[in-house]
Coordinates of C-alpha atoms in Angstrom, one line a residue:
M1 CA -19.0 6.9 22.2
K2 CA -19.0 10.1 24.2
S3 CA -15.3 9.9 24.9
L4 CA -14.6 9.5 21.2
K5 CA -16.3 12.8 20.4
S6 CA -14.1 14.6 22.8
Q7 CA -11.0 13.1 21.1
V8 CA -11.7 13.7 17.4
A9 CA -10.1 17.1 17.0
G10 CA -6.9 15.7 18.5
V11 CA -6.9 12.9 16.0
A12 CA -6.6 15.2 12.9
V13 CA -3.7 17.3 11.8
A14 CA -2.3 18.1 15.2
S15 CA -2.3 14.4 16.2
L16 CA -0.5 13.4 13.1
F17 CA 2.0 16.2 13.3
T18 CA 2.8 15.1 16.8
V19 CA 3.3 11.5 15.7
A20 CA 5.6 12.5 12.9
L21 CA 7.8 14.6 15.2
A22 CA 7.9 11.8 17.8
A23 CA 9.1 9.5 15.0
C24 CA 12.3 11.4 14.9
G25 CA 12.9 10.6 18.6
S26 CA 15.7 12.4 20.4
N27 CA 18.0 12.3 17.3
N28 CA 16.3 15.2 15.5
N29 CA 16.7 13.0 12.4
N30 CA 14.2 14.0 9.7
T31 CA 15.2 11.5 7.1
A32 CA 12.5 8.8 7.3
S33 CA 11.3 5.6 8.9
P34 CA 13.1 2.6 10.3
S35 CA 14.7 0.6 7.6
A36 CA 13.5 -3.0 7.2
A37 CA 17.1 -3.9 6.6
S38 CA 18.6 -1.9 9.5
S39 CA 20.3 -3.9 12.2
S40 CA 20.5 -1.1 14.7
A41 CA 17.4 0.9 14.4
A42 CA 17.1 2.2 18.0
S43 CA 19.5 4.1 20.2
P44 CA 19.5 3.8 24.0
S45 CA 17.8 6.9 25.2
A46 CA 14.9 7.6 27.4
S47 CA 13.7 4.2 26.2
A48 CA 16.4 2.5 28.3
S49 CA 14.9 3.9 31.5
A50 CA 11.6 2.2 30.7
S51 CA 13.4 -1.1 30.7
A52 CA 15.1 -0.4 34.0
S53 CA 11.8 0.6 35.6
A54 CA 9.8 -2.3 34.2
S55 CA 7.7 -4.4 36.5
P56 CA 9.6 -7.3 38.3
S57 CA 7.5 -9.8 36.5
A58 CA 9.1 -8.7 33.2
S59 CA 12.5 -10.1 34.2
T60 CA 11.4 -13.0 36.5
P61 CA 9.1 -15.2 34.4
S62 CA 7.5 -18.3 35.9
A63 CA 9.1 -21.6 35.1
E64 CA 5.8 -23.2 34.3
P65 CA 5.5 -24.2 30.6
V66 CA 3.2 -21.8 28.7
T67 CA 1.9 -21.7 25.2
L68 CA 0.6 -18.4 23.8
S69 CA -1.2 -18.0 20.6
M70 CA -0.9 -14.9 18.3
L71 CA -3.1 -14.1 15.3
V72 CA -2.2 -11.3 12.8
S73 CA -3.0 -10.3 9.3
G74 CA -0.8 -9.9 6.3
S75 CA 1.5 -12.0 4.1
K76 CA 4.7 -13.8 4.9
A77 CA 7.8 -11.8 4.2
A78 CA 8.9 -12.3 0.6
D79 CA 12.6 -12.4 1.5
G80 CA 14.3 -13.6 4.6
A81 CA 12.8 -14.2 8.0
D82 CA 9.3 -13.0 8.8
F83 CA 9.3 -11.0 12.0
E84 CA 6.0 -12.3 13.4
L85 CA 6.3 -15.9 12.1
D86 CA 10.0 -16.5 12.6
T87 CA 11.9 -13.9 14.6
L88 CA 9.4 -13.1 17.3
P89 CA 8.8 -16.7 18.5
K90 CA 12.5 -17.4 18.4
L91 CA 13.5 -14.3 20.5
V92 CA 10.6 -14.8 22.9
K93 CA 11.8 -18.4 23.5
E94 CA 15.4 -17.1 24.1
K95 CA 14.2 -14.7 26.8
F96 CA 11.5 -16.8 28.2
P97 CA 12.5 -20.5 27.8
N98 CA 9.3 -21.7 29.3
V99 CA 7.1 -19.8 26.7
T100 CA 6.2 -21.1 23.3
L101 CA 4.6 -18.5 21.0
E102 CA 2.5 -19.9 18.2
V103 CA 1.8 -17.4 15.5
Q104 CA -0.7 -17.6 12.6
K105 CA -0.8 -15.0 9.9
L106 CA -3.9 -14.7 7.7
P107 CA -4.9 -12.6 4.7
D108 CA -6.6 -9.4 5.8
E109 CA -10.2 -10.2 5.1
Q110 CA -9.8 -13.7 6.5
Y111 CA -8.2 -12.3 9.6
Y112 CA -11.1 -10.0 10.4
T113 CA -13.6 -12.8 10.1
T114 CA -11.5 -15.3 12.0
V115 CA -10.4 -13.2 14.9
K116 CA -13.8 -11.8 15.6
S117 CA -15.4 -15.2 15.6
K118 CA -12.7 -16.6 18.0
L119 CA -13.0 -13.6 20.3
A120 CA -16.8 -13.8 20.4
T121 CA -16.7 -17.4 21.4
G122 CA -14.1 -16.9 24.1
E123 CA -11.4 -18.8 22.1
G124 CA -9.5 -15.8 20.9
P125 CA -5.7 -15.7 20.6
D126 CA -3.6 -14.3 23.5
I127 CA -2.2 -11.7 21.2
F128 CA -3.9 -10.2 18.2
L129 CA -3.7 -7.2 15.8
V130 CA -6.0 -4.2 16.1
F131 CA -6.3 -0.9 14.3
P132 CA -6.7 2.7 15.6
N133 CA -9.9 4.3 16.8
M134 CA -13.1 3.2 14.9
A135 CA -11.5 1.2 12.1
N136 CA -12.6 -2.4 11.5
M137 CA -11.1 -4.3 14.5
G138 CA -10.3 -0.9 16.0
A139 CA -9.2 -0.2 19.5
I140 CA -12.5 1.3 20.5
E141 CA -14.4 -1.7 19.1
V142 CA -12.3 -4.4 20.9
A143 CA -12.2 -2.4 24.1
K144 CA -15.9 -1.8 24.3
A145 CA -16.5 -5.5 23.6
G146 CA -14.2 -6.5 26.4
Y147 CA -11.9 -8.4 24.1
A148 CA -8.7 -6.4 24.7
A149 CA -6.9 -6.0 28.0
D150 CA -6.2 -2.6 29.5
L151 CA -2.5 -2.0 29.1
S152 CA -2.2 1.1 31.3
D153 CA 0.0 -0.7 33.8
L154 CA 2.8 -1.3 31.4
S155 CA 6.0 0.7 31.9
F156 CA 7.0 2.0 28.5
W157 CA 4.2 4.5 27.7
N158 CA 6.3 7.6 28.4
N159 CA 8.4 6.6 25.5
V160 CA 5.5 6.3 23.0
S161 CA 4.0 9.3 21.2
K162 CA 0.9 10.5 23.1
A163 CA -1.0 10.8 19.8
A164 CA -0.3 7.1 18.9
M165 CA -1.2 6.0 22.4
N166 CA -4.5 8.0 22.3
D167 CA -5.4 6.5 18.9
M168 CA -5.2 3.1 20.6
S169 CA -7.2 4.1 23.6
Y170 CA -10.8 4.1 24.9
E171 CA -12.0 6.2 27.7
G172 CA -8.4 7.3 28.4
K173 CA -6.9 3.8 28.7
P174 CA -4.6 2.2 26.0
Y175 CA -5.6 -1.2 24.7
A176 CA -2.9 -1.8 22.0
V177 CA 0.6 -0.7 21.1
A178 CA 0.9 0.9 17.6
K179 CA 3.6 -0.3 15.2
G180 CA 4.2 3.3 14.3
M181 CA 2.8 5.9 11.9
D182 CA 1.8 4.8 8.4
I183 CA 1.6 7.1 5.3
L184 CA -0.5 6.3 2.3
G185 CA 1.3 7.4 -0.9
T186 CA 2.2 6.8 -4.5
Y187 CA 5.2 4.7 -5.1
Y188 CA 6.6 5.5 -8.5
N189 CA 9.2 4.3 -11.0
K190 CA 11.6 7.2 -11.5
D191 CA 13.0 5.7 -14.7
L192 CA 9.6 5.4 -16.4
F193 CA 8.8 9.0 -15.3
A194 CA 12.0 10.3 -16.9
K195 CA 11.4 8.3 -20.2
A196 CA 7.9 9.9 -20.4
G197 CA 9.4 13.4 -20.0
I198 CA 8.1 13.9 -16.5
T199 CA 10.7 16.0 -14.8
E200 CA 9.2 16.6 -11.3
V201 CA 6.7 15.0 -9.0
P202 CA 3.1 16.3 -9.6
K203 CA 2.1 18.9 -7.0
D204 CA -1.6 19.2 -7.8
W205 CA -4.4 17.2 -9.4
D206 CA -4.1 18.7 -12.9
S207 CA -0.4 18.0 -13.1
F208 CA -1.0 14.5 -11.8
V209 CA -3.5 13.8 -14.5
A210 CA -1.1 15.4 -17.1
A211 CA 1.7 13.1 -15.9
S212 CA -0.6 10.1 -16.2
E213 CA -1.5 11.1 -19.7
K214 CA 2.2 11.3 -20.6
L215 CA 2.9 7.9 -19.2
K216 CA 0.0 6.4 -21.1
A217 CA 1.1 8.1 -24.4
S218 CA 4.5 6.6 -24.0
G219 CA 3.1 3.1 -23.9
V220 CA 3.4 2.7 -20.1
T221 CA 0.6 1.6 -17.8
P222 CA 0.5 4.7 -15.5
I223 CA -1.1 3.0 -12.4
V224 CA -1.5 -0.6 -11.4
M225 CA -3.9 -1.6 -8.6
G226 CA -5.0 -5.0 -7.3
D227 CA -8.7 -4.2 -7.0
K228 CA -9.6 -7.9 -6.7
D229 CA -8.7 -7.3 -3.1
P230 CA -11.3 -4.6 -2.4
W231 CA -9.6 -2.9 0.5
V232 CA -6.9 -1.4 -1.9
I233 CA -9.6 1.0 -3.2
Q234 CA -9.1 2.9 0.0
F235 CA -5.5 3.6 -0.8
G236 CA -6.1 6.1 -3.5
M237 CA -9.4 7.4 -2.1
Y238 CA -8.1 8.5 1.3
Q239 CA -5.2 10.3 -0.3
L240 CA -7.6 12.3 -2.4
A241 CA -9.9 12.9 0.6
A242 CA -7.0 14.4 2.6
N243 CA -6.9 17.1 -0.1
S244 CA -10.5 17.5 -1.1
V245 CA -12.5 17.0 2.1
Y246 CA -10.5 17.9 5.2
P247 CA -8.4 21.1 4.5
S248 CA -11.6 23.2 4.3
D249 CA -13.3 21.3 7.2
P250 CA -10.9 19.6 9.6
D251 CA -13.8 18.6 11.8
F252 CA -15.8 17.0 9.0
D253 CA -15.9 13.6 10.8
K254 CA -16.7 15.1 14.1
K255 CA -19.6 17.0 12.5
L256 CA -20.6 13.7 10.8
Q257 CA -21.3 12.2 14.2
T258 CA -23.7 15.0 15.0
G259 CA -25.4 15.2 11.6
E260 CA -23.9 18.6 10.7
T261 CA -22.2 17.0 7.7
Q262 CA -22.9 14.0 5.5
L263 CA -20.9 11.7 3.3
T264 CA -23.0 12.9 0.4
D265 CA -21.3 16.3 0.8
A266 CA -19.9 17.8 -2.4
K267 CA -16.4 17.4 -1.1
W268 CA -16.8 13.6 -0.9
V269 CA -18.5 13.5 -4.3
K270 CA -15.5 15.4 -5.7
T271 CA -13.1 12.9 -4.1
V272 CA -14.9 9.9 -5.6
N273 CA -15.1 11.6 -9.0
Q274 CA -11.4 12.3 -8.9
Y275 CA -10.6 8.7 -8.3
K276 CA -13.2 7.7 -10.9
E277 CA -11.4 9.9 -13.5
L278 CA -8.3 7.8 -13.2
Y279 CA -10.2 4.7 -14.2
D280 CA -12.4 6.4 -16.8
K281 CA -9.3 7.7 -18.7
G282 CA -7.6 4.4 -18.7
Y283 CA -4.8 5.3 -16.3
V284 CA -5.3 2.4 -14.0
S285 CA -4.6 -1.1 -15.5
K286 CA -7.8 -2.3 -17.2
N287 CA -7.9 -5.7 -15.5
S288 CA -7.6 -4.4 -12.0
L289 CA -10.7 -6.2 -10.7
G290 CA -9.1 -9.5 -11.7
M291 CA -5.8 -8.7 -10.1
A292 CA -4.9 -9.4 -6.5
S293 CA -2.8 -6.8 -4.6
A294 CA 0.3 -9.1 -4.6
Q295 CA 0.0 -9.4 -8.4
A296 CA -0.2 -5.7 -8.7
M297 CA 2.9 -5.2 -6.6
Q298 CA 4.7 -7.7 -8.8
Q299 CA 3.7 -5.8 -11.9
F300 CA 5.2 -2.7 -10.3
V301 CA 8.5 -4.3 -9.3
D302 CA 8.8 -5.9 -12.7
G303 CA 8.7 -2.4 -14.3
K304 CA 5.4 -2.9 -16.0
A305 CA 3.6 0.0 -14.4
A306 CA 4.8 3.4 -13.3
M307 CA 2.8 3.9 -10.1
I308 CA 0.9 2.0 -7.4
F309 CA -1.1 3.5 -4.4
T310 CA -0.4 1.9 -1.1
G311 CA 1.3 2.6 2.3
T312 CA 4.6 2.5 4.1
W313 CA 3.8 -1.0 5.2
D314 CA 4.3 -2.3 1.6
L315 CA 7.8 -1.0 1.3
P316 CA 9.6 -4.4 1.6
G317 CA 7.5 -5.9 -1.2
L318 CA 7.7 -2.8 -3.5
T319 CA 11.5 -2.6 -3.1
A320 CA 12.1 -6.2 -3.8
Q321 CA 14.1 -7.1 -6.9
G322 CA 11.8 -7.8 -9.9
A323 CA 12.3 -8.3 -13.6
A324 CA 13.5 -4.7 -14.0
S325 CA 16.0 -2.6 -12.1
F326 CA 15.0 1.0 -11.4
D327 CA 14.9 3.8 -8.9
R328 CA 11.8 4.2 -6.7
G329 CA 10.2 7.3 -5.2
F330 CA 7.3 8.1 -3.0
F331 CA 4.9 11.1 -3.0
S332 CA 1.5 12.0 -1.8
L333 CA -1.2 11.7 -4.4
P334 CA -2.1 15.4 -5.0
G335 CA -5.9 15.8 -5.0
N336 CA -5.5 19.6 -4.4
D337 CA -6.2 22.4 -6.8
A338 CA -3.3 24.3 -8.4
G339 CA -1.7 26.8 -5.9
Q340 CA -3.0 24.9 -2.9
P341 CA -0.8 22.8 -0.6
V342 CA -0.6 19.0 -0.9
Y343 CA -1.9 17.2 2.2
A344 CA -0.6 13.7 3.1
S345 CA -2.8 10.8 4.2
A346 CA -1.1 9.6 7.4
A347 CA -2.3 7.8 10.5
T348 CA -1.3 5.7 13.5
A349 CA -0.6 2.2 12.3
A350 CA -2.1 -1.1 13.5
G351 CA -0.6 -2.7 16.6
Y352 CA -0.8 -5.6 19.0
A353 CA -3.4 -6.1 21.8
L354 CA -3.7 -8.7 24.5
N355 CA -6.8 -10.8 25.1
A356 CA -8.5 -9.6 28.2
K357 CA -9.6 -13.2 28.8
S358 CA -6.2 -14.8 28.3
K359 CA -5.3 -17.5 30.8
H360 CA -1.8 -16.2 30.6
L361 CA -2.3 -12.5 30.6
D362 CA 0.6 -11.9 33.0
V363 CA 3.0 -13.8 30.8
A364 CA 1.8 -11.9 27.7
K365 CA 2.4 -8.6 29.5
Q366 CA 6.0 -9.8 30.4
I367 CA 6.6 -10.3 26.6
F368 CA 5.2 -6.8 25.9
E369 CA 7.5 -5.3 28.5
Y370 CA 10.4 -7.0 26.8
L371 CA 9.3 -6.2 23.2
Y372 CA 8.8 -2.5 23.8
D373 CA 11.6 -1.8 26.3
G374 CA 13.5 0.3 23.8
Q375 CA 16.8 -1.7 23.8
S376 CA 16.2 -5.4 23.9
P377 CA 17.2 -7.7 21.0
L378 CA 13.5 -8.2 20.4
F379 CA 12.8 -4.4 20.2
Q380 CA 15.8 -4.0 17.9
A381 CA 14.5 -6.8 15.6
W382 CA 11.0 -5.4 15.6
I383 CA 12.2 -1.9 14.6
A384 CA 14.6 -3.4 11.9
S385 CA 11.7 -5.3 10.3
N386 CA 9.1 -2.6 10.6
P387 CA 8.5 -0.2 7.7
S388 CA 6.2 2.0 9.6
I389 CA 7.6 5.2 10.9
S390 CA 8.4 4.7 14.6
V391 CA 6.5 6.4 17.4
F392 CA 9.1 5.4 20.0
N393 CA 11.6 7.8 21.3
G394 CA 15.2 7.3 20.3
V395 CA 14.7 5.4 17.1
T396 CA 17.0 6.3 14.2
L397 CA 15.1 6.8 10.9
K398 CA 16.6 5.4 7.7
N399 CA 14.1 4.8 4.9
E400 CA 15.1 7.6 2.6
I401 CA 12.2 7.0 0.2
F402 CA 9.8 8.5 2.7
K403 CA 12.1 11.5 3.5
D404 CA 10.3 14.2 1.4
V405 CA 6.8 13.3 2.5
L406 CA 7.7 13.0 6.1
T407 CA 9.7 16.2 6.1
E408 CA 6.7 18.0 4.6
I409 CA 4.4 16.7 7.3
Q410 CA 6.9 17.7 10.0
S411 CA 7.4 21.2 8.7
T412 CA 3.8 22.1 7.7
G413 CA 1.5 19.7 9.6
H414 CA -0.3 19.1 6.3
A415 CA -1.7 15.7 6.9
F416 CA -5.0 14.0 7.8
Y417 CA -5.8 10.5 9.1
F418 CA -7.2 7.6 7.1
S419 CA -10.9 8.4 6.9
N420 CA -12.1 4.9 7.9
Q421 CA -10.5 5.3 11.3
M422 CA -13.3 7.6 12.2
W423 CA -16.1 5.6 10.6
P424 CA -18.0 2.6 12.0
A425 CA -16.7 -0.6 10.6
G426 CA -18.6 -1.3 7.5
V427 CA -18.8 2.1 5.9
S428 CA -15.5 1.6 4.0
D429 CA -16.7 -1.8 2.8
V430 CA -19.7 -0.1 1.2
M431 CA -17.4 2.5 -0.4
Q432 CA -15.3 -0.2 -1.8
S433 CA -18.1 -2.3 -3.2
K434 CA -19.9 0.6 -4.8
F435 CA -16.7 2.0 -6.3
A436 CA -15.9 -1.5 -7.7
E437 CA -19.2 -1.2 -9.7
I438 CA -17.6 1.9 -11.4
I439 CA -14.4 0.0 -12.1
G440 CA -16.5 -2.8 -13.5
G441 CA -18.2 -0.6 -16.0
K442 CA -21.6 -0.1 -14.4
K443 CA -23.4 3.2 -14.6
T444 CA -22.8 3.8 -10.8
T445 CA -22.1 7.5 -10.1
A446 CA -20.0 9.2 -7.4
E447 CA -23.3 10.3 -5.9
D448 CA -24.4 6.7 -5.7
V449 CA -21.2 5.8 -3.9
T450 CA -21.5 8.6 -1.4
K451 CA -25.2 7.9 -0.8
A452 CA -24.4 4.3 0.0
M453 CA -21.7 5.4 2.4
Q454 CA -24.0 7.8 4.2
D455 CA -26.8 5.3 4.4
K456 CA -24.4 2.7 6.0
Y457 CA -23.0 5.3 8.3
K458 CA -26.4 6.3 9.5
E459 CA -27.3 2.6 10.0
L460 CA -24.1 1.8 12.0
Y461 CA -23.3 4.9 14.0
K462 CA -24.8 4.7 17.5
G463 CA -23.4 7.8 19.0

């Protein structure tokens, strides 16, 4: 854990700012992330040189028949081909006729349980999904356990944001390739805002509460959340923490490791109380504990709620055609006091790792060289289907909905990572379960939530 302590400061604002700038590539395009519908999301730039200098094995695969397994989390694409289930196996087969890629996609919680069990018994998939830093199934966890292969020898790293590479590294070596940078935010229905008399995006906590009250008074559900899937509780919480916890103490999590701070700090109590207020005042749909995240997203696209908290990764689902047609927008949930700047919640996204014990590790590395070479049909398809903001040089950014938030990050550096990326796996689970008690009407307080978080942190952190 020593190496992590030396990294922490670089994972905060400066790291995210670097990632955001890198997302613009060599185009100096500040408009937003790669479009899921784009057919030409990357431009040949420095990335092309990575392909040219790739290892010989990348272009001279063995003729021996090989079957590779891949396990990831998430849901199948609602419309069209799913990149991981459909496009990736097809394009791998076209490039490497001897290779058959078998992909399984599981719901998030099932994925964590399944992949850990398989890796622990030595039966893990050849390719699997990991998360940055200390998150559940994080790069540090899988590297320390010997599950993930060291990817230092791959040729494309000069074309990846250093911050994104570092967030997937342990002791200076990369163990996964991030999909990009993700931003947590508030998707909103511009038409419902206008009908409620809300003329501008809220810029502080009081104005956000006031906007929610206007929506409620107009007969509209202000916020819909699928809290039956407990992980979505993080989506609002981390946006608030980015404003209430870290601006006054950017090294809060570094100090947490040394005992100088605790999760019972007044700043975290304030964060939990802010989120609690949205439920106490009836701004979040009353049946949220009985609603899955997919159902909540459907409520939003059907025009039955004005806002939903989630990240860039859910763009395809939230821009799908529902029962109502309306304009969408995206802004950072402003947990800040009036007169203070709004901080975004942004972080390196999840990415793919290779099993260190794979019998076909060399073949899997050949596929990575092809996937991330910056110009191949597979790279183009990956970028086109990926809503995360690219951390590869030379990628054109097209998702206009993220423009304002991304531009603000680029111009000010006002962003902090998702808190759980710097906590031992399990702390966020306790935060979710205790906060669910509040949603369910129990007399659990914000202090109860933060005490449970701190107790779990103390139990798990072995620095």
